[in-house]
Amino acid sequence: MSVNKRFPCPSADYSHPGAWDAPLKGDLLPEIFARRASEQGDAPLVEFLGRTFSYAELHDQARRFAAGLIEKGIGKGDRVGLFLPNVPTYVAAYYGAMMAGAVVVNFSPLYSAEELAHQVEDSGTLLLVTLDSPMLLPTAEKVLDTSSLVALIVARLSDSLPTAKSVALRTLGRSQIAAIPRRGDITLWDDWQADEHPAPRTFHGDDLALLQYTGGTTGTPKGAMLTHGNLASNARQVDAIDPFEHDIPDSVLGALPLFHVFANTCVLNRTVVRGGMIAMVPRFDPKQVLQTIARTRPLAFPGVPTMFQALLDHKDCDRTDWSSLLICISGGAPMPAKLREQFEARTGVRLVEGYGLTESSGVVSVNPYIGTRKPGTIGQVLPGTRVLLLDKEDATKLAPDGEPGELVVAGPQVMKGYWNRPDTATSAFAEHEGERWLRTGDVATIDGDGYLDIVDRIKDMIAVGGFKVFPSQVEEVILQHPAVKEALVIGKPDSYRGESPAAYVTLMADAECDGATLKDWVNDRVGKHERVSEVVVRGDLPKTMIGKLDRKALRAEVLD
């Protein structure tokens, strides 16, 4: 396979629909949302556990929340945090804060009080919107008491449910509801729904809209500064590569957590741009997802590999009618070839792999939804996106001819920088040909057709006696064994070779295979310097908050 150094390049055809250089400019997200509510107000925006919320209904909540924020003195640029699972209130709070000129800060519902407090302080968040859930409200209250947070805004889950489920929750499910403390700095969502129309807040494409925390390329949590222009552009870019002519309204399964940038762009913002519906589930649960597919008949399903594996593992998978789905898109982690083949064989739905970062508002590239795709690659870049390969050892130079290099990205979706960390500019960006390029920390190739292939992350490469071993390549070999379900490879200290690859795996249901057998099997199929020192069979492997395998956590667990 030939290796190019950039895309676009003269020899490559663009496989996504439309032109790579198609115009992307237009209204910003609050304006798009307002237009949708005006033109298709009765159309459904969210279906949540059997209850439907229209564009007009959620836009009205968002507008009134914006009015409440302005009325209570929240100014342009003030930070408003969302500590919420996937609930309709998230949509209204997200767009309402932006309408008020505030900056949204996303927080994972899985954060501990310490993690939440750290990011609240770092971002300067003043208000935190949360839910009357025992998993959330006590944590939020603890942070309110120990940080500079000014107030909590609490939404009731029962207000988002169909009538019968709401009554059942309030009468029979009291253990699933947290009592809302009676104190002046904890108020209800309804108390922030003002009736007055706020004076219009003006904002521009380069104004900050969202602080999205990420480990970045250095591993330290930092707030990626995403502008209104970044978010609107990436939503348009994702919408532009949809080749399907819909004879029914567009709809997407919302199982990815909205606090994560992947869902923020591909589920929420892209759906509003398209005027579609989100079939929303509060969190990923295989049974609930399969029920939602059967009930709402979505057309698209963005997810991470572990989600697709969990659905295949569920007893109702083969009884589910998957025929409504036109496409499934996998991101967040490499898609094992075996999993993709099994998923397509059992569901009949095409599953394509894409790639993105928090710092790029979510999406950089993806395989085409129809036509030519290249399994194992992350496809071609979105419209308006450019990439280069830089030397892995010296980011001031292009990668040597024919060799992989560090992938760097430029485009309208690339962040301004990291919040309050101007010192990170040199590590987060590279200067080339007079332009600033986002450094991804990923080692990649670009083939003659412009398809990207991620070889590995620079910081994950294992130094074995002078050779560089890419753990993802060893993992690909391990995953070919029929007994292996998941695999992670890390480098462990070796007195002779410096480091040695070590593999950690989980097995398929009912599979019987030990580590020694797997070690011999793998080492017969890899190069000498790639041979693993051990294979450890485990009941599970660590995963991130969105469910992708977490090599960093495994390394800390094993080596620290």
XYZ file of C-alpha atoms in Angstrom:
560
model
C 0.000 0.000 0.000
C 1.373 3.399 -0.936
C 1.785 5.991 1.781
C 0.964 9.617 1.065
C 1.810 12.510 3.345
C -1.368 14.534 3.079
C -5.016 14.671 2.143
C -6.394 16.152 -0.029
C -3.843 14.903 -2.527
C -4.047 15.060 -6.338
C -4.265 11.303 -6.833
C -7.200 10.602 -4.514
C -10.882 10.644 -5.432
C -13.360 11.798 -2.794
C -15.667 8.894 -1.911
C -18.158 10.736 0.297
C -21.206 12.314 -1.384
C -20.779 15.879 -2.555
C -17.532 17.760 -2.911
C -14.721 17.872 -0.368
C -14.650 21.667 -0.693
C -18.411 22.184 -0.425
C -19.349 25.344 1.558
C -19.842 24.739 5.283
C -20.651 28.188 6.606
C -24.112 29.141 7.777
C -26.143 29.748 10.915
C -24.872 28.727 14.335
C -26.587 26.016 16.375
C -28.953 28.194 18.479
C -30.152 29.842 15.257
C -30.580 26.500 13.516
C -32.557 25.169 16.497
C -34.824 28.234 16.458
C -35.479 27.825 12.738
C -36.316 24.142 13.129
C -38.757 24.970 15.941
C -40.396 27.595 13.741
C -40.606 25.488 10.581
C -41.342 22.044 12.050
C -42.429 22.752 15.601
C -44.719 19.730 15.872
C -42.087 17.291 14.614
C -40.488 15.040 17.240
C -36.973 15.914 18.392
C -36.640 13.361 21.233
C -38.368 10.055 21.931
C -37.576 9.081 25.518
C -38.796 5.750 26.907
C -42.113 6.069 25.076
C -42.695 9.826 25.444
C -42.112 12.248 22.568
C -40.843 15.814 22.866
C -41.347 18.108 19.864
C -38.969 20.725 18.501
C -41.310 23.473 19.686
C -41.565 22.016 23.202
C -37.835 21.648 23.787
C -37.028 24.951 22.097
C -39.525 26.670 24.382
C -37.840 25.093 27.420
C -34.435 26.177 26.094
C -35.611 29.726 25.389
C -37.172 30.061 28.833
C -34.036 28.648 30.487
C -31.985 31.242 28.592
C -34.347 33.936 29.852
C -34.004 32.620 33.416
C -30.214 32.680 33.190
C -30.172 36.244 31.864
C -32.728 37.335 34.459
C -30.490 35.990 37.239
C -27.403 37.720 35.938
C -25.588 35.027 33.980
C -23.483 36.931 31.472
C -21.886 36.179 28.169
C -19.055 33.701 28.655
C -20.143 32.511 32.122
C -19.855 28.751 32.502
C -22.947 26.583 33.029
C -22.269 22.903 33.764
C -24.366 19.885 32.759
C -24.112 16.896 35.105
C -26.781 14.810 33.411
C -27.421 11.430 31.794
C -29.267 11.252 28.483
C -32.554 12.962 29.305
C -34.625 15.517 27.338
C -33.636 18.209 29.854
C -30.077 17.906 28.571
C -31.172 19.205 25.144
C -33.009 22.208 26.597
C -30.222 23.057 29.048
C -27.488 22.714 26.408
C -29.111 24.974 23.835
C -30.631 27.298 26.452
C -27.243 28.052 27.996
C -25.857 28.824 24.532
C -28.836 31.088 23.752
C -28.000 33.057 26.893
C -24.432 33.508 25.685
C -23.079 31.180 28.363
C -20.462 28.479 27.827
C -21.620 24.886 28.368
C -19.326 22.596 30.385
C -20.028 18.870 30.047
C -19.432 16.629 33.067
C -19.711 12.855 33.084
C -22.498 11.470 35.326
C -19.957 8.842 36.423
C -17.599 11.355 38.014
C -16.779 11.089 41.690
C -17.189 14.215 43.817
C -13.431 14.762 43.634
C -13.313 14.516 39.823
C -16.331 16.773 39.431
C -14.985 19.352 41.897
C -11.642 19.516 40.115
C -13.212 20.292 36.747
C -15.750 22.702 38.266
C -12.864 24.680 39.753
C -10.715 24.481 36.637
C -13.535 25.709 34.388
C -14.953 28.275 36.809
C -18.437 26.761 36.484
C -21.043 28.859 38.331
C -24.217 26.789 37.909
C -24.661 23.037 37.620
C -27.748 21.410 36.071
C -28.358 17.904 37.399
C -31.090 15.318 38.044
C -32.890 14.098 41.171
C -31.041 10.812 40.913
C -29.318 9.152 43.893
C -26.325 8.663 41.583
C -26.032 12.377 40.820
C -27.650 14.769 43.284
C -25.661 13.797 46.428
C -22.408 14.115 44.462
C -23.438 17.491 43.069
C -24.449 18.727 46.528
C -21.079 17.693 47.955
C -19.323 19.668 45.225
C -21.585 22.661 45.892
C -20.408 22.639 49.511
C -16.712 22.266 48.726
C -16.152 24.384 45.604
C -16.825 27.836 44.162
C -20.010 26.539 42.537
C -22.837 29.015 43.202
C -25.999 26.938 42.703
C -27.498 23.627 41.647
C -30.436 23.423 39.230
C -32.274 20.126 39.685
C -34.557 18.554 37.090
C -37.012 15.810 38.059
C -36.709 12.589 36.072
C -40.451 11.971 36.477
C -41.160 15.119 34.426
C -39.553 13.495 31.369
C -41.392 10.168 31.519
C -44.703 9.047 30.019
C -47.566 9.523 32.468
C -47.791 5.903 33.632
C -44.038 5.585 34.144
C -43.920 8.937 35.913
C -46.622 7.919 38.374
C -44.949 4.553 38.973
C -41.605 6.218 39.652
C -43.107 8.696 42.115
C -45.170 6.087 43.937
C -43.334 2.780 43.648
C -39.802 3.796 42.734
C -38.931 6.158 45.542
C -35.519 4.528 45.964
C -34.681 5.766 42.454
C -35.345 9.400 43.408
C -33.095 11.553 45.573
C -34.800 13.981 47.928
C -34.091 17.558 46.854
C -32.565 19.467 49.797
C -34.408 22.566 50.989
C -31.786 25.265 50.687
C -31.540 28.509 48.790
C -28.709 27.470 46.505
C -30.494 24.323 45.260
C -33.492 25.111 43.063
C -35.708 23.280 40.606
C -35.362 23.370 36.830
C -38.854 24.870 36.634
C -37.709 27.810 38.777
C -35.301 28.805 35.999
C -37.992 28.767 33.313
C -38.680 32.503 32.892
C -41.663 33.778 30.916
C -39.995 36.905 29.574
C -38.254 36.783 26.225
C -34.587 37.590 26.805
C -32.930 40.413 24.962
C -31.103 38.749 22.065
C -27.537 37.841 22.888
C -25.217 38.262 19.962
C -22.413 35.801 19.425
C -20.092 34.949 16.601
C -18.526 31.828 15.171
C -15.289 32.313 17.108
C -17.066 32.815 20.454
C -16.594 30.007 22.961
C -19.608 27.665 23.177
C -18.432 24.492 24.934
C -15.689 23.372 27.307
C -15.203 19.664 26.734
C -12.728 17.972 29.055
C -10.297 15.500 27.591
C -7.098 13.736 28.436
C -5.697 15.227 25.243
C -2.391 13.969 23.892
C -0.600 14.362 27.224
C -3.019 12.504 29.495
C -3.795 15.481 31.762
C -7.496 16.488 31.863
C -7.881 19.770 30.023
C -10.844 21.750 28.757
C -10.899 21.839 24.961
C -12.286 25.216 23.896
C -14.867 24.557 21.186
C -16.456 27.562 19.523
C -19.905 28.055 18.049
C -18.240 27.813 14.637
C -16.471 24.563 15.538
C -19.674 22.855 16.679
C -21.868 24.048 13.813
C -19.198 23.143 11.246
C -18.678 19.620 12.538
C -22.443 18.994 12.657
C -22.715 20.164 9.044
C -19.711 18.075 8.009
C -21.245 14.922 9.491
C -24.602 15.703 7.905
C -22.957 16.327 4.518
C -21.635 12.757 4.215
C -25.105 11.200 4.612
C -25.903 9.756 1.164
C -29.362 8.411 1.935
C -32.565 9.758 0.424
C -35.046 9.471 3.272
C -38.684 8.792 2.495
C -39.362 8.890 6.233
C -38.092 11.419 8.817
C -34.469 11.039 9.852
C -33.867 9.394 13.229
C -30.807 8.330 15.197
C -30.417 6.054 18.194
C -29.104 8.079 21.131
C -27.306 5.474 23.242
C -23.952 7.257 23.359
C -23.755 9.619 26.358
C -24.496 13.192 25.307
C -21.812 14.556 27.637
C -19.233 12.959 25.310
C -18.134 14.853 22.208
C -18.909 11.918 19.857
C -22.596 11.980 20.798
C -22.673 15.749 21.133
C -21.897 16.111 17.438
C -23.221 12.903 15.850
C -26.386 12.423 17.903
C -27.477 15.874 19.119
C -26.129 18.653 16.896
C -26.186 16.738 13.626
C -29.806 15.683 14.275
C -30.912 19.282 14.850
C -29.109 20.369 11.671
C -30.925 17.614 9.748
C -34.286 18.172 11.479
C -34.463 14.572 12.674
C -35.346 12.731 15.879
C -33.224 11.219 18.648
C -34.445 7.892 20.038
C -32.857 8.531 23.422
C -32.002 6.077 26.188
C -30.733 7.346 29.568
C -27.651 5.140 29.431
C -26.449 2.207 27.373
C -28.269 -0.948 28.382
C -28.390 -3.706 25.723
C -31.953 -4.770 26.489
C -33.253 -1.207 26.509
C -31.404 -0.384 23.280
C -32.899 -3.404 21.504
C -36.360 -2.437 22.758
C -35.826 1.125 21.526
C -34.799 -0.130 18.079
C -37.964 -2.208 17.899
C -40.190 0.645 19.124
C -38.773 3.660 17.251
C -37.219 2.114 14.104
C -34.164 4.414 13.918
C -32.167 4.833 10.710
C -28.686 5.277 12.199
C -26.808 4.106 15.279
C -23.476 5.679 16.299
C -21.671 3.671 18.979
C -18.374 2.306 20.259
C -17.148 -1.257 19.616
C -18.054 -2.539 23.077
C -21.681 -1.475 22.510
C -21.958 -3.518 19.331
C -20.361 -6.504 21.067
C -22.779 -6.213 24.005
C -25.750 -6.207 21.635
C -24.482 -9.343 19.900
C -24.076 -10.993 23.295
C -27.664 -10.256 24.349
C -30.195 -13.069 24.050
C -32.677 -10.837 22.187
C -30.245 -9.760 19.466
C -31.367 -12.284 16.863
C -35.043 -11.706 17.688
C -34.733 -7.975 17.017
C -35.815 -6.515 13.670
C -32.797 -4.489 12.509
C -34.212 -3.693 9.066
C -34.879 0.003 9.714
C -31.194 0.762 10.260
C -29.376 2.058 7.195
C -25.995 2.457 8.866
C -24.091 1.912 12.115
C -21.006 4.035 12.788
C -18.290 2.961 15.203
C -15.836 5.365 16.803
C -13.884 5.938 19.982
C -11.701 2.845 19.606
C -10.475 0.500 16.842
C -13.138 -1.850 15.482
C -11.966 -5.498 15.515
C -12.517 -7.082 12.110
C -14.096 -10.162 13.690
C -16.664 -8.053 15.548
C -17.570 -6.057 12.440
C -18.025 -9.221 10.381
C -20.164 -10.899 13.056
C -22.318 -7.805 13.575
C -23.018 -7.394 9.859
C -23.696 -11.099 9.372
C -26.230 -11.276 12.213
C -27.991 -7.917 11.786
C -27.651 -7.217 8.079
C -26.613 -3.634 8.874
C -23.466 -2.072 7.453
C -21.015 -1.044 10.183
C -18.352 1.516 9.276
C -15.482 2.886 11.319
C -14.659 6.551 11.871
C -12.260 8.667 13.876
C -12.217 11.884 15.827
C -11.012 13.689 18.913
C -12.492 15.978 21.520
C -10.171 18.655 20.154
C -11.771 18.296 16.695
C -15.345 18.691 17.992
C -15.864 14.978 17.546
C -15.225 13.805 13.987
C -12.315 13.946 11.533
C -12.943 11.038 9.156
C -15.166 8.049 8.468
C -15.607 5.311 5.910
C -18.329 6.048 3.324
C -21.801 4.847 4.311
C -22.326 3.330 0.862
C -19.881 2.377 -1.857
C -16.176 1.853 -1.291
C -15.031 1.282 2.243
C -11.781 -0.138 3.533
C -12.224 -2.208 6.696
C -9.512 -1.529 9.210
C -9.125 2.087 8.087
C -10.870 5.157 9.459
C -11.961 6.206 5.994
C -11.594 9.575 4.328
C -11.731 12.975 5.986
C -14.934 14.990 6.278
C -15.507 17.898 3.878
C -13.195 20.829 4.560
C -10.809 18.743 6.658
C -7.112 18.456 5.808
C -4.506 16.116 7.274
C -0.729 15.751 7.151
C 1.715 13.125 8.368
C 4.622 14.571 10.347
C 7.837 12.880 11.420
C 7.232 10.861 14.602
C 10.451 12.162 16.167
C 10.439 15.737 14.839
C 7.079 17.427 14.292
C 8.687 20.265 12.356
C 9.234 17.956 9.366
C 7.051 15.786 7.169
C 7.236 12.043 7.700
C 9.907 10.296 5.603
C 8.728 8.933 2.260
C 6.818 5.679 2.605
C 6.751 5.733 6.400
C 3.890 6.284 8.868
C 3.835 9.614 10.651
C 2.000 11.549 13.311
C -1.434 12.555 12.042
C -2.137 16.291 12.267
C -5.455 17.930 11.365
C -6.695 21.299 10.158
C -10.296 22.291 9.539
C -13.200 24.405 10.789
C -13.918 21.904 13.586
C -10.491 22.194 15.282
C -10.551 23.776 18.760
C -9.112 27.187 19.687
C -6.916 25.640 22.373
C -7.065 24.425 25.968
C -8.828 26.432 28.670
C -6.378 28.476 30.774
C -3.419 26.518 29.395
C -1.609 28.694 26.844
C 1.571 26.762 27.630
C 0.151 23.657 25.909
C 0.035 25.315 22.488
C 3.411 23.948 21.437
C 2.490 20.376 22.372
C -1.096 20.509 21.055
C -0.345 22.165 17.717
C 2.359 22.016 15.073
C 3.295 24.782 12.660
C 3.713 23.757 9.032
C 3.626 25.830 5.853
C 2.530 28.846 7.876
C -0.528 27.087 9.332
C -1.407 25.656 12.720
C -2.223 21.918 12.750
C -3.746 19.923 15.595
C -1.429 17.148 16.742
C -3.395 13.968 17.391
C -0.641 11.835 18.927
C -1.740 9.042 16.578
C 0.584 7.360 14.091
C -1.081 6.902 10.702
C -0.695 6.160 7.018
C -2.638 7.628 4.088
C -3.071 5.348 1.091
C -3.301 6.309 -2.565
C -7.091 6.679 -2.318
C -6.862 9.040 0.654
C -7.985 6.511 3.271
C -6.432 6.887 6.712
C -5.154 3.993 8.782
C -4.273 4.549 12.432
C -1.264 2.425 13.283
C -1.108 3.333 16.963
C -0.604 6.136 19.455
C 2.889 7.552 19.823
C 2.813 7.264 23.600
C 1.618 3.623 23.413
C 4.455 2.391 21.227
C 6.585 -0.255 22.929
C 10.388 -0.048 22.619
C 11.665 -3.620 22.188
C 15.436 -3.824 21.803
C 15.583 -0.836 19.469
C 12.414 -1.765 17.554
C 9.095 0.087 17.850
C 6.157 -2.271 18.414
C 2.630 -0.994 17.846
C 0.352 -2.690 20.409
C -2.742 -2.331 18.206
C -1.124 -4.496 15.539
C -0.439 -7.258 18.059
C -4.002 -6.901 19.348
C -5.335 -7.405 15.810
C -3.538 -10.743 15.631
C -4.786 -11.867 19.066
C -8.368 -10.982 18.160
C -8.227 -13.411 15.249
C -8.262 -16.301 17.725
C -11.848 -17.607 17.914
C -11.810 -17.780 21.731
C -10.731 -14.148 22.251
C -13.359 -11.472 22.768
C -11.282 -8.411 23.793
C -7.565 -7.702 23.926
C -5.184 -5.029 25.178
C -1.405 -5.070 24.815
C 0.958 -2.964 26.920
C 4.705 -2.772 27.354
C 6.202 -4.202 30.548
C 9.777 -3.613 31.745
C 12.247 -6.236 30.505
C 15.829 -6.393 31.817
C 17.184 -7.573 28.462
C 14.983 -5.967 25.793
C 13.967 -2.814 27.681
C 10.267 -3.568 27.234
C 8.252 -6.624 26.211
C 4.674 -6.720 24.922
C 2.230 -8.331 27.367
C -1.333 -9.194 26.382
C -4.509 -9.131 28.505
C -7.649 -10.716 27.088
C -11.220 -11.695 27.812
C -12.822 -14.745 26.223
C -16.010 -15.423 24.332
C -18.879 -16.960 26.271
C -18.271 -20.687 26.894
C -14.761 -20.495 25.389
C -12.040 -22.448 27.132
C -8.453 -21.406 26.518
C -5.547 -20.605 28.823
C -2.905 -17.924 28.601
C -0.043 -20.264 27.749
C -1.925 -21.687 24.775
C -2.811 -18.221 23.527
C 0.783 -17.041 23.971
C 2.094 -19.826 21.765
C -0.640 -19.219 19.183
C 0.093 -15.480 18.983
C 3.863 -15.781 18.914
C 3.658 -18.131 15.941
C 1.937 -15.350 13.990
C 3.899 -12.179 14.819
C 7.423 -10.920 14.188
C 10.194 -11.817 16.599
C 10.255 -8.417 18.301
C 6.441 -8.452 18.570
C 6.267 -11.707 20.518
C 4.381 -11.351 23.795
C 5.974 -12.264 27.089
C 2.633 -13.427 28.502
C -1.076 -13.586 27.835
C -3.265 -13.015 30.883
C -6.891 -14.192 30.694
C -9.220 -11.978 32.734
C -12.898 -11.708 33.478
C -12.950 -8.116 32.220
C -10.728 -5.308 30.985
C -10.888 -1.667 32.113
C -13.052 0.632 30.020
C -13.535 4.370 29.753
C -16.763 6.190 30.594
C -18.148 5.619 27.099
C -17.236 1.946 27.130
C -14.077 1.731 25.061
C -11.133 -0.355 26.250
C -8.761 1.710 28.377
C -5.096 0.874 27.841
C -4.005 3.727 30.103
C -6.016 2.348 33.039
C -4.700 -1.163 32.440
C -1.138 0.105 32.382
C -1.683 1.951 35.665
C -3.303 -1.133 37.223
C -0.568 -3.530 36.133
C 2.554 -1.409 36.427
C 1.890 0.988 39.300
